[in-house]
Amino acid sequence: MRVSYETMYREFVRVLLKRGFTKKKAELSARLYADASRDGVYTHGLNRFPKFMASIDNGCVDIQAEPVQKESFGFFERYDGRRGPGNLNAYTCMERAIRLAKENAIGCVALSNTNHWMRPGNYGLMAAEENCIGILWTNTVPNMPPWGGRDARLGNNPVVLAIPHGDTPVLVDVAMSMFSYGKLESYARMGKELPVDGGYNREQQITKNAAEILETHQCIPIGYWKGSGLSLALDLIAATLAGGCTSRMVGELPGETALSQVFIAISLDSFGDKETLLANIHATLQDMKTSAPVAEGHPVHYPGENMMRTRKENMGKGIPVDEGVWQKILEM
């Protein structure tokens, strides 16, 4: 089943207005959700929307709250998200980091006390559209065991790297687990096996069964011990820069809230050799694409390249939706 972008956007706005959002906030939040599904990140677009409503109902999200600046250190600023809507807090902080980068070549905003930011690639694209490199990450509730352990002590702490490249920027948007929990839920809902091993079941056997991994919360870190180390480092740096909670501290709360996040923008417009830098980016991407494919008919792509193809297809044909999730939203 496919739904047009405008229809999806209007339904999101309708529900958010009904929940008490101002028109401005409802329209921005709805756009961020619809953009995620438009670009093929269905797990953090339409499919995540009902969870967002639940987080409002259970008190994790204060829809009236807006981020406030706590401290300023030149090109680096700290903000308190006041447990407001995570996607709106993240949008505000990425926007501020970009403005600081335009003034200082680099801008960094660290955000404490916020909520799930939904699809983080949205904020990386904001930077790329302003000819900035974007680097951003978050911590999460503990949902991944450290390498060699069984109990979830780390977050899967997603990170985004965005690099300007015309209308097809490089966009790396990854969790520190082999699969995000949104992706695991999607595979479990469809009853499909993961393409590669994603975690452990109750018998401590490695498995491609998403439902079993959701039951144990024993997902595999990317790169095994390397991803485990990266997750810990990202958590500690985010919490330190933001003056906020680590994943351990988030895990002691009733729900996943009071997260710490970092938003960095670096303006290429500040550099006199900007055109040379952009040409080098393009040449490197083209060179990578000449790599002989392992499977015939499946050429090599750089991160973000297929996203633009998906966007074009979904804007033309409509966005694929899970009919059950779509019906839930229509009934809200």
PDB file of N, CA and C in Angstrom, residues 236-291:
ATOM      1  N   LEU A 236      29.902   8.646  26.449  1.00  0.00           N
ATOM      2  CA  LEU A 236      30.621   9.450  27.432  1.00  0.00           C
ATOM      3  C   LEU A 236      30.904  10.856  26.908  1.00  0.00           C
ATOM      4  N   ILE A 237      31.245  10.971  25.629  1.00  0.00           N
ATOM      5  CA  ILE A 237      31.522  12.307  25.070  1.00  0.00           C
ATOM      6  C   ILE A 237      30.245  13.145  25.029  1.00  0.00           C
ATOM      7  N   ALA A 238      29.138  12.546  24.575  1.00  0.00           N
ATOM      8  CA  ALA A 238      27.876  13.291  24.499  1.00  0.00           C
ATOM      9  C   ALA A 238      27.442  13.780  25.871  1.00  0.00           C
ATOM     10  N   ALA A 239      27.474  12.892  26.859  1.00  0.00           N
ATOM     11  CA  ALA A 239      27.040  13.268  28.200  1.00  0.00           C
ATOM     12  C   ALA A 239      27.955  14.326  28.813  1.00  0.00           C
ATOM     13  N   THR A 240      29.252  14.219  28.534  1.00  0.00           N
ATOM     14  CA  THR A 240      30.209  15.189  29.072  1.00  0.00           C
ATOM     15  C   THR A 240      30.025  16.559  28.433  1.00  0.00           C
ATOM     16  N   LEU A 241      29.932  16.598  27.109  1.00  0.00           N
ATOM     17  CA  LEU A 241      29.771  17.881  26.431  1.00  0.00           C
ATOM     18  C   LEU A 241      28.442  18.548  26.798  1.00  0.00           C
ATOM     19  N   ALA A 242      27.394  17.727  26.915  1.00  0.00           N
ATOM     20  CA  ALA A 242      26.070  18.281  27.202  1.00  0.00           C
ATOM     21  C   ALA A 242      25.862  18.562  28.684  1.00  0.00           C
ATOM     22  N   GLY A 243      26.714  17.970  29.535  1.00  0.00           N
ATOM     23  CA  GLY A 243      26.477  18.074  30.967  1.00  0.00           C
ATOM     24  C   GLY A 243      25.198  17.345  31.344  1.00  0.00           C
ATOM     25  N   GLY A 244      24.962  16.208  30.678  1.00  0.00           N
ATOM     26  CA  GLY A 244      23.707  15.483  30.865  1.00  0.00           C
ATOM     27  C   GLY A 244      23.916  14.041  31.276  1.00  0.00           C
ATOM     28  N   CYS A 245      22.916  13.220  31.009  1.00  0.00           N
ATOM     29  CA  CYS A 245      22.914  11.826  31.442  1.00  0.00           C
ATOM     30  C   CYS A 245      23.711  10.934  30.499  1.00  0.00           C
ATOM     31  N   THR A 246      24.372   9.937  31.067  1.00  0.00           N
ATOM     32  CA  THR A 246      24.931   8.840  30.291  1.00  0.00           C
ATOM     33  C   THR A 246      23.833   7.799  30.080  1.00  0.00           C
ATOM     34  N   SER A 247      24.104   6.823  29.208  1.00  0.00           N
ATOM     35  CA  SER A 247      23.117   5.761  28.987  1.00  0.00           C
ATOM     36  C   SER A 247      22.785   5.035  30.290  1.00  0.00           C
ATOM     37  N   ARG A 248      23.782   4.826  31.133  1.00  0.00           N
ATOM     38  CA  ARG A 248      23.542   4.175  32.427  1.00  0.00           C
ATOM     39  C   ARG A 248      22.502   4.945  33.229  1.00  0.00           C
ATOM     40  N   MET A 249      22.631   6.253  33.259  1.00  0.00           N
ATOM     41  CA  MET A 249      21.706   7.090  34.028  1.00  0.00           C
ATOM     42  C   MET A 249      20.316   7.096  33.395  1.00  0.00           C
ATOM     43  N   VAL A 250      20.263   7.110  32.065  1.00  0.00           N
ATOM     44  CA  VAL A 250      18.972   7.045  31.367  1.00  0.00           C
ATOM     45  C   VAL A 250      18.256   5.743  31.725  1.00  0.00           C
ATOM     46  N   GLY A 251      19.031   4.662  31.835  1.00  0.00           N
ATOM     47  CA  GLY A 251      18.452   3.364  32.156  1.00  0.00           C
ATOM     48  C   GLY A 251      17.826   3.289  33.530  1.00  0.00           C
ATOM     49  N   GLU A 252      18.157   4.227  34.401  1.00  0.00           N
ATOM     50  CA  GLU A 252      17.591   4.235  35.753  1.00  0.00           C
ATOM     51  C   GLU A 252      16.277   4.990  35.812  1.00  0.00           C
ATOM     52  N   LEU A 253      15.872   5.608  34.686  1.00  0.00           N
ATOM     53  CA  LEU A 253      14.620   6.369  34.632  1.00  0.00           C
ATOM     54  C   LEU A 253      13.467   5.458  34.205  1.00  0.00           C
ATOM     55  N   PRO A 254      12.214   5.872  34.442  1.00  0.00           N
ATOM     56  CA  PRO A 254      11.066   5.038  34.083  1.00  0.00           C
ATOM     57  C   PRO A 254      10.938   4.781  32.587  1.00  0.00           C
ATOM     58  N   GLY A 255      11.403   5.715  31.755  1.00  0.00           N
ATOM     59  CA  GLY A 255      11.335   5.559  30.308  1.00  0.00           C
ATOM     60  C   GLY A 255      12.568   6.141  29.654  1.00  0.00           C
ATOM     61  N   GLU A 256      12.687   5.984  28.324  1.00  0.00           N
ATOM     62  CA  GLU A 256      13.837   6.531  27.607  1.00  0.00           C
ATOM     63  C   GLU A 256      13.648   8.025  27.405  1.00  0.00           C
ATOM     64  N   THR A 257      14.266   8.793  28.256  1.00  0.00           N
ATOM     65  CA  THR A 257      14.190  10.249  28.202  1.00  0.00           C
ATOM     66  C   THR A 257      15.472  10.814  28.804  1.00  0.00           C
ATOM     67  N   ALA A 258      15.591  12.138  28.827  1.00  0.00           N
ATOM     68  CA  ALA A 258      16.782  12.819  29.380  1.00  0.00           C
ATOM     69  C   ALA A 258      18.052  12.389  28.655  1.00  0.00           C
ATOM     70  N   LEU A 259      17.976  12.248  27.326  1.00  0.00           N
ATOM     71  CA  LEU A 259      19.126  11.837  26.516  1.00  0.00           C
ATOM     72  C   LEU A 259      20.097  12.989  26.310  1.00  0.00           C
ATOM     73  N   SER A 260      21.338  12.632  25.947  1.00  0.00           N
ATOM     74  CA  SER A 260      22.375  13.616  25.620  1.00  0.00           C
ATOM     75  C   SER A 260      22.731  13.483  24.141  1.00  0.00           C
ATOM     76  N   GLN A 261      22.901  14.621  23.461  1.00  0.00           N
ATOM     77  CA  GLN A 261      23.184  14.625  22.029  1.00  0.00           C
ATOM     78  C   GLN A 261      24.195  15.719  21.677  1.00  0.00           C
ATOM     79  N   VAL A 262      24.892  15.521  20.553  1.00  0.00           N
ATOM     80  CA  VAL A 262      25.883  16.486  20.073  1.00  0.00           C
ATOM     81  C   VAL A 262      25.627  16.772  18.602  1.00  0.00           C
ATOM     82  N   PHE A 263      25.695  18.053  18.227  1.00  0.00           N
ATOM     83  CA  PHE A 263      25.491  18.490  16.843  1.00  0.00           C
ATOM     84  C   PHE A 263      26.676  19.366  16.431  1.00  0.00           C
ATOM     85  N   ILE A 264      27.416  18.926  15.431  1.00  0.00           N
ATOM     86  CA  ILE A 264      28.580  19.673  14.951  1.00  0.00           C
ATOM     87  C   ILE A 264      28.384  20.005  13.479  1.00  0.00           C
ATOM     88  N   ALA A 265      28.636  21.235  13.117  1.00  0.00           N
ATOM     89  CA  ALA A 265      28.601  21.669  11.712  1.00  0.00           C
ATOM     90  C   ALA A 265      29.923  22.344  11.382  1.00  0.00           C
ATOM     91  N   ILE A 266      30.455  22.061  10.192  1.00  0.00           N
ATOM     92  CA  ILE A 266      31.696  22.675   9.707  1.00  0.00           C
ATOM     93  C   ILE A 266      31.395  23.256   8.329  1.00  0.00           C
ATOM     94  N   SER A 267      31.495  24.569   8.209  1.00  0.00           N
ATOM     95  CA  SER A 267      31.110  25.254   6.973  1.00  0.00           C
ATOM     96  C   SER A 267      32.234  25.240   5.943  1.00  0.00           C
ATOM     97  N   LEU A 268      31.978  24.600   4.812  1.00  0.00           N
ATOM     98  CA  LEU A 268      32.973  24.597   3.733  1.00  0.00           C
ATOM     99  C   LEU A 268      33.108  25.980   3.105  1.00  0.00           C
ATOM    100  N   ASP A 269      32.095  26.815   3.272  1.00  0.00           N
ATOM    101  CA  ASP A 269      32.159  28.172   2.713  1.00  0.00           C
ATOM    102  C   ASP A 269      33.233  29.016   3.392  1.00  0.00           C
ATOM    103  N   SER A 270      33.718  28.558   4.534  1.00  0.00           N
ATOM    104  CA  SER A 270      34.751  29.304   5.258  1.00  0.00           C
ATOM    105  C   SER A 270      36.141  29.098   4.661  1.00  0.00           C
ATOM    106  N   PHE A 271      36.287  28.107   3.794  1.00  0.00           N
ATOM    107  CA  PHE A 271      37.605  27.747   3.284  1.00  0.00           C
ATOM    108  C   PHE A 271      37.829  28.316   1.889  1.00  0.00           C
ATOM    109  N   GLY A 272      39.015  28.932   1.688  1.00  0.00           N
ATOM    110  CA  GLY A 272      39.332  29.515   0.389  1.00  0.00           C
ATOM    111  C   GLY A 272      39.446  28.492  -0.721  1.00  0.00           C
ATOM    112  N   ASP A 273      39.772  27.258  -0.370  1.00  0.00           N
ATOM    113  CA  ASP A 273      39.920  26.205  -1.377  1.00  0.00           C
ATOM    114  C   ASP A 273      38.664  25.329  -1.466  1.00  0.00           C
ATOM    115  N   LYS A 274      37.513  25.931  -1.182  1.00  0.00           N
ATOM    116  CA  LYS A 274      36.254  25.183  -1.144  1.00  0.00           C
ATOM    117  C   LYS A 274      36.006  24.400  -2.428  1.00  0.00           C
ATOM    118  N   GLU A 275      36.205  25.035  -3.582  1.00  0.00           N
ATOM    119  CA  GLU A 275      35.905  24.356  -4.848  1.00  0.00           C
ATOM    120  C   GLU A 275      36.805  23.148  -5.062  1.00  0.00           C
ATOM    121  N   THR A 276      38.067  23.258  -4.659  1.00  0.00           N
ATOM    122  CA  THR A 276      38.982  22.117  -4.759  1.00  0.00           C
ATOM    123  C   THR A 276      38.533  20.985  -3.850  1.00  0.00           C
ATOM    124  N   LEU A 277      38.104  21.342  -2.648  1.00  0.00           N
ATOM    125  CA  LEU A 277      37.637  20.328  -1.705  1.00  0.00           C
ATOM    126  C   LEU A 277      36.420  19.589  -2.248  1.00  0.00           C
ATOM    127  N   LEU A 278      35.469  20.329  -2.810  1.00  0.00           N
ATOM    128  CA  LEU A 278      34.263  19.713  -3.369  1.00  0.00           C
ATOM    129  C   LEU A 278      34.601  18.840  -4.571  1.00  0.00           C
ATOM    130  N   ALA A 279      35.566  19.284  -5.372  1.00  0.00           N
ATOM    131  CA  ALA A 279      35.990  18.484  -6.524  1.00  0.00           C
ATOM    132  C   ALA A 279      36.646  17.187  -6.072  1.00  0.00           C
ATOM    133  N   ASN A 280      37.419  17.246  -4.998  1.00  0.00           N
ATOM    134  CA  ASN A 280      38.055  16.038  -4.465  1.00  0.00           C
ATOM    135  C   ASN A 280      37.022  15.052  -3.916  1.00  0.00           C
ATOM    136  N   ILE A 281      35.983  15.589  -3.279  1.00  0.00           N
ATOM    137  CA  ILE A 281      34.900  14.730  -2.787  1.00  0.00           C
ATOM    138  C   ILE A 281      34.244  14.000  -3.957  1.00  0.00           C
ATOM    139  N   HIS A 282      33.929  14.763  -4.992  1.00  0.00           N
ATOM    140  CA  HIS A 282      33.268  14.170  -6.165  1.00  0.00           C
ATOM    141  C   HIS A 282      34.149  13.115  -6.834  1.00  0.00           C
ATOM    142  N   ALA A 283      35.438  13.425  -7.005  1.00  0.00           N
ATOM    143  CA  ALA A 283      36.346  12.485  -7.667  1.00  0.00           C
ATOM    144  C   ALA A 283      36.493  11.194  -6.865  1.00  0.00           C
ATOM    145  N   THR A 284      36.540  11.329  -5.550  1.00  0.00           N
ATOM    146  CA  THR A 284      36.676  10.148  -4.699  1.00  0.00           C
ATOM    147  C   THR A 284      35.435   9.261  -4.778  1.00  0.00           C
ATOM    148  N   LEU A 285      34.265   9.877  -4.792  1.00  0.00           N
ATOM    149  CA  LEU A 285      33.026   9.101  -4.889  1.00  0.00           C
ATOM    150  C   LEU A 285      32.923   8.394  -6.240  1.00  0.00           C
ATOM    151  N   GLN A 286      33.322   9.097  -7.292  1.00  0.00           N
ATOM    152  CA  GLN A 286      33.275   8.477  -8.619  1.00  0.00           C
ATOM    153  C   GLN A 286      34.258   7.314  -8.724  1.00  0.00           C
ATOM    154  N   ASP A 287      35.424   7.489  -8.113  1.00  0.00           N
ATOM    155  CA  ASP A 287      36.415   6.411  -8.124  1.00  0.00           C
ATOM    156  C   ASP A 287      35.898   5.188  -7.370  1.00  0.00           C
ATOM    157  N   MET A 288      35.253   5.413  -6.234  1.00  0.00           N
ATOM    158  CA  MET A 288      34.715   4.303  -5.457  1.00  0.00           C
ATOM    159  C   MET A 288      33.688   3.517  -6.260  1.00  0.00           C
ATOM    160  N   LYS A 289      32.888   4.228  -7.043  1.00  0.00           N
ATOM    161  CA  LYS A 289      31.823   3.582  -7.803  1.00  0.00           C
ATOM    162  C   LYS A 289      32.356   2.730  -8.967  1.00  0.00           C
ATOM    163  N   THR A 290      33.639   2.889  -9.304  1.00  0.00           N
ATOM    164  CA  THR A 290      34.211   2.060 -10.382  1.00  0.00           C
ATOM    165  C   THR A 290      34.648   0.684  -9.874  1.00  0.00           C
ATOM    166  N   SER A 291      34.537   0.449  -8.574  1.00  0.00           N
ATOM    167  CA  SER A 291      34.895  -0.858  -8.021  1.00  0.00           C
ATOM    168  C   SER A 291      34.020  -1.943  -8.653  1.00  0.00           C
TER     169      SER A 291
END
